[in-house]
PDB file of C-alpha atoms in Angstrom:
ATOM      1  CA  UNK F  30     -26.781   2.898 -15.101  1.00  0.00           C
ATOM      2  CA  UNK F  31     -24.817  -0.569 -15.037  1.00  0.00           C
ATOM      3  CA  UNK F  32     -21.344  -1.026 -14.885  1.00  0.00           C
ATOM      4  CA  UNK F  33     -20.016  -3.259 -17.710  1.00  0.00           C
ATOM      5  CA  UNK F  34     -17.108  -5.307 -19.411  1.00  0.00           C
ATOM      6  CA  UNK F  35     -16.810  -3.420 -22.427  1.00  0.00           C
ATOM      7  CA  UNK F  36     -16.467  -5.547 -25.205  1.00  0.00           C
ATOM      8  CA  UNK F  37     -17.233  -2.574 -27.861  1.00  0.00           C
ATOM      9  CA  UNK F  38     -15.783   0.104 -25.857  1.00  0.00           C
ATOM     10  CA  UNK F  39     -15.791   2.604 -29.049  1.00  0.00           C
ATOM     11  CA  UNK F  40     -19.733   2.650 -28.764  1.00  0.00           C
ATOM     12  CA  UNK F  41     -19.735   3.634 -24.922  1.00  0.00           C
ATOM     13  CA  UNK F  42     -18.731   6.477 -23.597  1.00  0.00           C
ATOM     14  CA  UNK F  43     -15.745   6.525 -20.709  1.00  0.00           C
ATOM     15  CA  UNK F  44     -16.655   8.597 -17.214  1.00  0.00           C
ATOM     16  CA  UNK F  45     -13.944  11.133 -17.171  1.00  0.00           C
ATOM     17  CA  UNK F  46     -11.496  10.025 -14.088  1.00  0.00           C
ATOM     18  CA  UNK F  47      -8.755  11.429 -12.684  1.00  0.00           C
ATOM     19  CA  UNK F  48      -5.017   9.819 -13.418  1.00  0.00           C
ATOM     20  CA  UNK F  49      -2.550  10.765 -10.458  1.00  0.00           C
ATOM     21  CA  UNK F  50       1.279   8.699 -10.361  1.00  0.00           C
ATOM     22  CA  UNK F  51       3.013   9.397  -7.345  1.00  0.00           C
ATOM     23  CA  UNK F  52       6.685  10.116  -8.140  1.00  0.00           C
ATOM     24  CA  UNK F  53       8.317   8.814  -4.544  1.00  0.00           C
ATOM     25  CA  UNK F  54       7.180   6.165  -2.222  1.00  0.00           C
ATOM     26  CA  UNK F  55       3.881   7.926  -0.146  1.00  0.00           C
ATOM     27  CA  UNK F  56       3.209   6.173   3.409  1.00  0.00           C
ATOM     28  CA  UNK F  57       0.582   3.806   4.408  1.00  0.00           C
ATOM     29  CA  UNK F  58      -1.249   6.913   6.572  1.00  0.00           C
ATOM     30  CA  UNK F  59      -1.172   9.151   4.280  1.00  0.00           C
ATOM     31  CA  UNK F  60      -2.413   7.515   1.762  1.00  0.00           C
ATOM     32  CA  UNK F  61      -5.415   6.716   3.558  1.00  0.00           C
ATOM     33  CA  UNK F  62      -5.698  10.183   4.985  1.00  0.00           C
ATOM     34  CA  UNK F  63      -5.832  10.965   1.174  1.00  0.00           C
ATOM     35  CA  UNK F  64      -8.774   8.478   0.237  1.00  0.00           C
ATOM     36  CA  UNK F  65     -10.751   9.360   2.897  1.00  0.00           C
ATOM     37  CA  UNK F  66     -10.852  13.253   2.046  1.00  0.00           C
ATOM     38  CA  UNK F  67     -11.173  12.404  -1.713  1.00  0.00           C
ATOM     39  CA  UNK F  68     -14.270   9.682  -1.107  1.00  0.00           C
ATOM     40  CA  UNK F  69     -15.816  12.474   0.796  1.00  0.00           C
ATOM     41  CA  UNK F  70     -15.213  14.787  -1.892  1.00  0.00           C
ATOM     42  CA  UNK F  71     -16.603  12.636  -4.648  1.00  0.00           C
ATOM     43  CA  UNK F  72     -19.557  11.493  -2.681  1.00  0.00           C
ATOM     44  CA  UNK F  73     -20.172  15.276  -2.431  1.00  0.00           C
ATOM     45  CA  UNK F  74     -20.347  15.663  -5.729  1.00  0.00           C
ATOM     46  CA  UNK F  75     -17.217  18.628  -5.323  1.00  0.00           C
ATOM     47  CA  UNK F  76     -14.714  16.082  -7.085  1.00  0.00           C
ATOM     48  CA  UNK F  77     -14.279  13.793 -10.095  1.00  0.00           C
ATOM     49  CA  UNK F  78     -13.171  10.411  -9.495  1.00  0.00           C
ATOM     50  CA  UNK F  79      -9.554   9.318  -9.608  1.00  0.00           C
ATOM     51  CA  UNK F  80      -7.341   6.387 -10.224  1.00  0.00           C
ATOM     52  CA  UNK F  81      -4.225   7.083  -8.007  1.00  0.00           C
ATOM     53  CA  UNK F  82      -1.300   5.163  -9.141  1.00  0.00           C
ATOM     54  CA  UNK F  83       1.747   4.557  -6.181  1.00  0.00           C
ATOM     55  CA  UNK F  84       4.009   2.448  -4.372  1.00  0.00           C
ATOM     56  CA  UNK F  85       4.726   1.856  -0.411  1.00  0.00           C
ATOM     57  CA  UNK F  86       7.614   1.711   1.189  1.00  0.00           C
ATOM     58  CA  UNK F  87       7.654  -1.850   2.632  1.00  0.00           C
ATOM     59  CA  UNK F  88       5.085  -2.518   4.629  1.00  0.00           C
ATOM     60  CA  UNK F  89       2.122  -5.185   5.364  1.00  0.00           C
ATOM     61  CA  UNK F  90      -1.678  -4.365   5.670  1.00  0.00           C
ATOM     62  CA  UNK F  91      -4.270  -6.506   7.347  1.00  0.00           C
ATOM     63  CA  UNK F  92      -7.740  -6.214   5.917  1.00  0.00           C
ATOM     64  CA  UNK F  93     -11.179  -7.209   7.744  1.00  0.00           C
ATOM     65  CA  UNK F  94     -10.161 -10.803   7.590  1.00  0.00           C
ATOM     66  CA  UNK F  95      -7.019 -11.048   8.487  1.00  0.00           C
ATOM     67  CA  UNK F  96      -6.001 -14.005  10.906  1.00  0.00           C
ATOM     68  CA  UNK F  97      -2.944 -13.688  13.297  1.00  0.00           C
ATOM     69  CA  UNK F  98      -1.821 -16.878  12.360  1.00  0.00           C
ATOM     70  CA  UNK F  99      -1.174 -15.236   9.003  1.00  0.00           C
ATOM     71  CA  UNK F 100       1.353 -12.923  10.403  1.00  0.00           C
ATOM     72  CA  UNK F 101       4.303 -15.132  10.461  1.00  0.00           C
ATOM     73  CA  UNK F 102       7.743 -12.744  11.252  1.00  0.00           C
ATOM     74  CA  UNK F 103       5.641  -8.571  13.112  1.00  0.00           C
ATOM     75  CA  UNK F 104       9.020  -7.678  13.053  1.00  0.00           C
ATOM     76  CA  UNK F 105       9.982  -7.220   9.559  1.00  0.00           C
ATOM     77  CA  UNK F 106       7.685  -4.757   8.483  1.00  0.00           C
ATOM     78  CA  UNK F 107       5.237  -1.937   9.899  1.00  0.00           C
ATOM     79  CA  UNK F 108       2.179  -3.575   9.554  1.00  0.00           C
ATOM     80  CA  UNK F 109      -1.274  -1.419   9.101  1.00  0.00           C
ATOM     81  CA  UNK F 110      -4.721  -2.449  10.179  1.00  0.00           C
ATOM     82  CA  UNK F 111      -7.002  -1.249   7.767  1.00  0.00           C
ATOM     83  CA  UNK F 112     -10.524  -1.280   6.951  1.00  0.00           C
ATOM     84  CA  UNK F 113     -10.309  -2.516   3.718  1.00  0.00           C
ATOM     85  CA  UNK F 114     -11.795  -6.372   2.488  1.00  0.00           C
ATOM     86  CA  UNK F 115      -9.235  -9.399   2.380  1.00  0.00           C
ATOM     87  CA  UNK F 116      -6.725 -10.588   4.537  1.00  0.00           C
ATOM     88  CA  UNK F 117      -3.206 -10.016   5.016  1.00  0.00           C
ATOM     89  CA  UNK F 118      -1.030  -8.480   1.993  1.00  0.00           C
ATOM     90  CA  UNK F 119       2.501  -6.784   1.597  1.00  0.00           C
ATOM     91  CA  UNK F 120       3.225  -3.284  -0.614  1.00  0.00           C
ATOM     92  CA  UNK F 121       6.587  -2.410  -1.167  1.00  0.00           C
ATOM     93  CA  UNK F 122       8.869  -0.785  -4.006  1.00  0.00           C
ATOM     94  CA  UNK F 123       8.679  -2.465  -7.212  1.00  0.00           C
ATOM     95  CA  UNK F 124       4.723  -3.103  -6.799  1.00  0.00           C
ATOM     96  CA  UNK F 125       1.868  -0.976  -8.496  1.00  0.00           C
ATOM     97  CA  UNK F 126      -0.547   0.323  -6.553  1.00  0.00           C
ATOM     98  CA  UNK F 127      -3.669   1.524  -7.937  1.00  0.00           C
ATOM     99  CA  UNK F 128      -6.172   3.163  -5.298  1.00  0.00           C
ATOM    100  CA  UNK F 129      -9.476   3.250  -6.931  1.00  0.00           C
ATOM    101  CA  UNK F 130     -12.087   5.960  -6.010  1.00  0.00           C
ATOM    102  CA  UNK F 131     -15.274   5.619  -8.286  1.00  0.00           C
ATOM    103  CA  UNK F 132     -19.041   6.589  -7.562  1.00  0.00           C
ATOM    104  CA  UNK F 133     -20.653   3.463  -7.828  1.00  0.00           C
ATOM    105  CA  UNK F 134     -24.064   5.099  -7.926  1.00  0.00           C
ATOM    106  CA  UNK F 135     -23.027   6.104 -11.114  1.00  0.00           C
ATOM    107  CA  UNK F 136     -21.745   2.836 -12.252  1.00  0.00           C
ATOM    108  CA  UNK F 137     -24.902   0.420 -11.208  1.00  0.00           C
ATOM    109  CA  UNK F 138     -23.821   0.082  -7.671  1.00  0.00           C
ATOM    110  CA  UNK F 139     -23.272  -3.642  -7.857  1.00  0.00           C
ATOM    111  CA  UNK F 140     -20.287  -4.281  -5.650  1.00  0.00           C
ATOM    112  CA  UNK F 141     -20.164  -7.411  -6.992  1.00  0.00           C
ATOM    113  CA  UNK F 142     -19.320  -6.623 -10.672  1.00  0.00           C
ATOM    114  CA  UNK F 143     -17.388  -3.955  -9.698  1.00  0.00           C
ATOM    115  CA  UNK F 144     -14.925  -6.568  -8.625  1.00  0.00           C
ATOM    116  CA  UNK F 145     -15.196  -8.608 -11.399  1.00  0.00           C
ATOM    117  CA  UNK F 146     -14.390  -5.658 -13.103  1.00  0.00           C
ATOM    118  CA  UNK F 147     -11.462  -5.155 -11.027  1.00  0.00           C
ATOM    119  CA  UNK F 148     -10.380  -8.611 -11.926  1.00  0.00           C
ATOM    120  CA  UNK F 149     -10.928  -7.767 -15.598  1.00  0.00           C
ATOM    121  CA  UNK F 150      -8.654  -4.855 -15.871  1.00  0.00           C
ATOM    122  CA  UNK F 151      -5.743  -6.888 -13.896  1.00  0.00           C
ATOM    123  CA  UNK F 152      -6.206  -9.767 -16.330  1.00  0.00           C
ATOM    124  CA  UNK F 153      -6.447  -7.265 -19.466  1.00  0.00           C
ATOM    125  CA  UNK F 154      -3.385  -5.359 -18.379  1.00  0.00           C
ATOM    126  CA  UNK F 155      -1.855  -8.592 -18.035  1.00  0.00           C
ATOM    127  CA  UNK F 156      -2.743  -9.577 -21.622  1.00  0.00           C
ATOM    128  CA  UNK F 157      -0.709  -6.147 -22.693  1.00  0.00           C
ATOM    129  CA  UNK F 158       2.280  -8.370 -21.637  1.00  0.00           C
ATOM    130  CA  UNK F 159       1.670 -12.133 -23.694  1.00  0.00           C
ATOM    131  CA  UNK F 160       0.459 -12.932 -19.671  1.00  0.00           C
ATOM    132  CA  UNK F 161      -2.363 -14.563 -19.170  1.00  0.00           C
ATOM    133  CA  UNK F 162      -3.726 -14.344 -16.048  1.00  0.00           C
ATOM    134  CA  UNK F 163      -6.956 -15.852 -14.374  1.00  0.00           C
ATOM    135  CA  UNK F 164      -9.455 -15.728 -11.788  1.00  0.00           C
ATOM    136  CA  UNK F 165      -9.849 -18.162  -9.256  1.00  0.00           C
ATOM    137  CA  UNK F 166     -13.492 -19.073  -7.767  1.00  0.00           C
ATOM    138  CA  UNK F 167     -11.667 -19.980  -4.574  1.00  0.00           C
ATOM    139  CA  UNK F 168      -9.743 -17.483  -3.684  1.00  0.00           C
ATOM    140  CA  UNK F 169      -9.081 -13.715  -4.539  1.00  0.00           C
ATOM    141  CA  UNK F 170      -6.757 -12.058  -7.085  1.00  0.00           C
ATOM    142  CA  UNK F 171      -5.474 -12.744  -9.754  1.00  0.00           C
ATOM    143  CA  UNK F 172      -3.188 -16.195 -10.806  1.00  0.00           C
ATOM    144  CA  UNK F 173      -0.490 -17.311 -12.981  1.00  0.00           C
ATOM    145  CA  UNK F 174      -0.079 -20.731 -14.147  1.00  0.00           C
ATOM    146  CA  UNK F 175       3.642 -21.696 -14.653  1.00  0.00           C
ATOM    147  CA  UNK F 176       5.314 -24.964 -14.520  1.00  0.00           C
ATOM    148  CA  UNK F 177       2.421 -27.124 -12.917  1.00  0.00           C
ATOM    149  CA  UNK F 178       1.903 -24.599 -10.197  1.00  0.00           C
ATOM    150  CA  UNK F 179      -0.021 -21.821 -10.025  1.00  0.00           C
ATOM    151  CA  UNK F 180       1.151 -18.204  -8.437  1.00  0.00           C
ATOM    152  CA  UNK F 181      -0.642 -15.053  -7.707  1.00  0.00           C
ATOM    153  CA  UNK F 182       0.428 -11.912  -9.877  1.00  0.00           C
ATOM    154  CA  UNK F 183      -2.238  -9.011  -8.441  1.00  0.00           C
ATOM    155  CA  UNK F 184      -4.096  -9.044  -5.290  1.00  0.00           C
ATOM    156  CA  UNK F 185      -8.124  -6.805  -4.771  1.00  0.00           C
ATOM    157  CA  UNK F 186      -9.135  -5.420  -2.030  1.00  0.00           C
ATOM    158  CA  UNK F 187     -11.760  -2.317  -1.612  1.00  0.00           C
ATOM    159  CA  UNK F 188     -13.711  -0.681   0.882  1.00  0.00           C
ATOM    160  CA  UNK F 189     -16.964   1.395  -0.213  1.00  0.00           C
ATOM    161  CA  UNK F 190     -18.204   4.493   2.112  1.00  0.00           C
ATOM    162  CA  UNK F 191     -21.219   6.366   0.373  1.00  0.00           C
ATOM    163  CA  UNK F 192     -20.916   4.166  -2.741  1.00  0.00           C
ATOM    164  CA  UNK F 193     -17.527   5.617  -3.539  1.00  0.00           C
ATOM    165  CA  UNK F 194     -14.938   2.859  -3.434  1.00  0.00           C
ATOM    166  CA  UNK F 195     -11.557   3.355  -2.280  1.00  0.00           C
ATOM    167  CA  UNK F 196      -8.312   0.809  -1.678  1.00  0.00           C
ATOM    168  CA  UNK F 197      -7.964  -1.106  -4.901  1.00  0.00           C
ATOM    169  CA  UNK F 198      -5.334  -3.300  -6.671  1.00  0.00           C
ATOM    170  CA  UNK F 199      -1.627  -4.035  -6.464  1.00  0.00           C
ATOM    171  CA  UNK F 200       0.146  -5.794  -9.635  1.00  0.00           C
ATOM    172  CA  UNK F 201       3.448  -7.339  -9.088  1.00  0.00           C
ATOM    173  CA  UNK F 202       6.384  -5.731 -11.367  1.00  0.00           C
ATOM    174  CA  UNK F 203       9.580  -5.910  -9.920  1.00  0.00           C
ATOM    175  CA  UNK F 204       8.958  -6.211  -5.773  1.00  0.00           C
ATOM    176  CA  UNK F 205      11.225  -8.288  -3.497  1.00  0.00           C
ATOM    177  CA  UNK F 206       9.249 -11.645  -3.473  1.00  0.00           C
ATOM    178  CA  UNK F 207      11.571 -12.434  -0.645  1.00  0.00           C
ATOM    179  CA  UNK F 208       9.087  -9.669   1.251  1.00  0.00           C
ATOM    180  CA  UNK F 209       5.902 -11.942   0.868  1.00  0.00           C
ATOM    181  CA  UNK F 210       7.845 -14.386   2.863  1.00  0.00           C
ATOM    182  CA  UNK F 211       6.556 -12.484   6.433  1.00  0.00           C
ATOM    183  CA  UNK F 212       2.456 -13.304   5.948  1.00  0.00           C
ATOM    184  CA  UNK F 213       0.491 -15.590   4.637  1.00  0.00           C
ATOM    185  CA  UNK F 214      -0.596 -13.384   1.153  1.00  0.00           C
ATOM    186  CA  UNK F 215      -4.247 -13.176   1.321  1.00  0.00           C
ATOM    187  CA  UNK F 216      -4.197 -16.577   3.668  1.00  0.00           C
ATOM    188  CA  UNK F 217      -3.698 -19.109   0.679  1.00  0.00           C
ATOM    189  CA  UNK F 218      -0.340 -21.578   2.300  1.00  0.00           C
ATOM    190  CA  UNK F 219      -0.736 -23.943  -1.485  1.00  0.00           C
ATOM    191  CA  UNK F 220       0.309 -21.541  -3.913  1.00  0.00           C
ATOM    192  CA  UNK F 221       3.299 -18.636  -4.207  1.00  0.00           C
ATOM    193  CA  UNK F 222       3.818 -15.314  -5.502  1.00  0.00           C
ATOM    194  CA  UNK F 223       5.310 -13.866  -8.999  1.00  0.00           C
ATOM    195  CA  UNK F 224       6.100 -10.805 -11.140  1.00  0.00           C
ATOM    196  CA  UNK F 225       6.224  -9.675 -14.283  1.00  0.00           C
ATOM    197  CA  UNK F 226      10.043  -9.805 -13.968  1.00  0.00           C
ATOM    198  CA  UNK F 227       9.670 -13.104 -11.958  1.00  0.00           C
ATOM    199  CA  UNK F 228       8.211 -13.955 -15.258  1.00  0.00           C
ATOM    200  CA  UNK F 229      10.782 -12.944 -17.038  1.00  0.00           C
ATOM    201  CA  UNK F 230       9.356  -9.590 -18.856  1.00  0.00           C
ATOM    202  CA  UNK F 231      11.547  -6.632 -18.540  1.00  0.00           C
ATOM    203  CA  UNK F 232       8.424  -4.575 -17.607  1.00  0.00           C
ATOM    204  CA  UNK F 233       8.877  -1.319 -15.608  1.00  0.00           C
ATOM    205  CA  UNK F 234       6.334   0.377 -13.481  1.00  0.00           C
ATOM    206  CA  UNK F 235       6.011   2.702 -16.791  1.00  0.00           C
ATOM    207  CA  UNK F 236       5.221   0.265 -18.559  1.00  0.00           C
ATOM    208  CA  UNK F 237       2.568  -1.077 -16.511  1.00  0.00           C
ATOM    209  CA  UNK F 238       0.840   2.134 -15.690  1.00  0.00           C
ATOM    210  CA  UNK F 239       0.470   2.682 -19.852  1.00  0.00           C
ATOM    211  CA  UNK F 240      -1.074  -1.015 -20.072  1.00  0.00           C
ATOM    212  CA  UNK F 241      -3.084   0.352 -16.852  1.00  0.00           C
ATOM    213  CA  UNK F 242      -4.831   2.948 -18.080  1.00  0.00           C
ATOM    214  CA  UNK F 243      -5.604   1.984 -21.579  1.00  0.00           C
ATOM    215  CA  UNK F 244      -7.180  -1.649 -20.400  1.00  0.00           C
ATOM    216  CA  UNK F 245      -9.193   0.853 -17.767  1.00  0.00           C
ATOM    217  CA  UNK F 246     -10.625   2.598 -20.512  1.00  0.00           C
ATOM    218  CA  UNK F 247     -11.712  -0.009 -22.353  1.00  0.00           C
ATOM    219  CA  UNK F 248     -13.453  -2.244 -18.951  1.00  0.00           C
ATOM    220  CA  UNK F 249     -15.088   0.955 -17.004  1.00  0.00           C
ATOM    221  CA  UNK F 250     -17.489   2.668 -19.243  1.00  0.00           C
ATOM    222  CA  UNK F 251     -21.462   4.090 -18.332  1.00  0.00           C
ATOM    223  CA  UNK F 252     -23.998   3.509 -20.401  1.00  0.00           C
ATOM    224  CA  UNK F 253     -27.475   4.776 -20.432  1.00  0.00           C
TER     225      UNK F 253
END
């Protein structure tokens, strides 16, 4: 089994995944309580994998590589240690959330082009919008060039326990930008943040879930 970018996605056919929105804001615990029972359930074999769309209230994680020198202004915002890959990065209302648990046994198991994949259904939601966004070799997530400067749009970060990922993606719709201003996103000082609405797209978190799920269709398919 291999996990692909589908470019003929009518001739594969899609692992049935759960789709779960969270109507009100769920906190930073929780949801990893959450993961961690679902991972174990999927692992198990005793649960289908799920896509679990939310938002935080404000608040800043730290992944495995997070630097204190990152953390600029503790005080504004909780701020979670958490065992996911990456650095620092802020969740708040206004940003999409999407917590990822798929058996990668099933899907190859190549971390690697899992996150590339990852990348490819930021960039291909982003396409549902006339954005175009890029990868960067550099540095994780994914970019937006506007007026001879570039600015990150979606941020990556996962964890895998048992070959079931977990964490996932954020994509910036409407968030306080002001908010990033307390960490060093993902410890890149040269370049900013932006939205969809930053942008200039009256996109609501709706909206975005819709271009979500249908570019996740069409990027995360099995094949024999």
């Amino acid at each position: 089994m291999t996990l692909r970018l589908a470019i003929q996605p009518k001739l594969q056919s899609a692992i049935p995944v759960r789709w779960e929105i969270a109507r009100a804001p769920v906190p930073y615990e929780a949801a990893v309580a959450r993961m961690e029972r679902e991972v174990e359930a999927i692992a198990k074999g005793e649960a289908a994998e799920l896509v679990w769309l939310l938002e935080h209230p404000p608040l800043y994680t730290a992944g495995t590589s997070a630097k204190d020198s990152d953390l600029i202004l503790p005080a504004l915002f909780p701020v979670h240690h958490t065992g996911r890959g990456g650095q620092y990065t802020y969740h708040g209302p206004g940003q999409r959330v999407a917590y990822v648990m798929l058996d990668l046994k099933k899907r190859g198991q190549d971390v690697r082009a899992f996150v590339a994949g990852l990348e490819e259904w930021l960039i291909a939601t982003l396409a549902a919008f006339n954005v175009r966004g890029e990868r960067r070799e550099d540095r994780v997530g994914v970019w937006v060039k506007r007026e001879g400067r570039e600015d990150k749009i979606a941020a990556i970060g996962i964890r895998v326990r048992r070959w079931v990922s977990y964490h996932g993606i954020s994509l910036n719709v409407d968030p306080d930008l002001s908010h990033f201003g307390g960490i060093i996103p993902c410890g890149v000082r040269e370049h900013g943040v932006t939205s969809l609405v930053d942008l200039g797209l009256p996109v609501t978190l709706a909206d975005a879930d819709v271009a979500l799920k249908n570019s996740f269709q069409n990027i995360f398919t099995q094949t024999p």
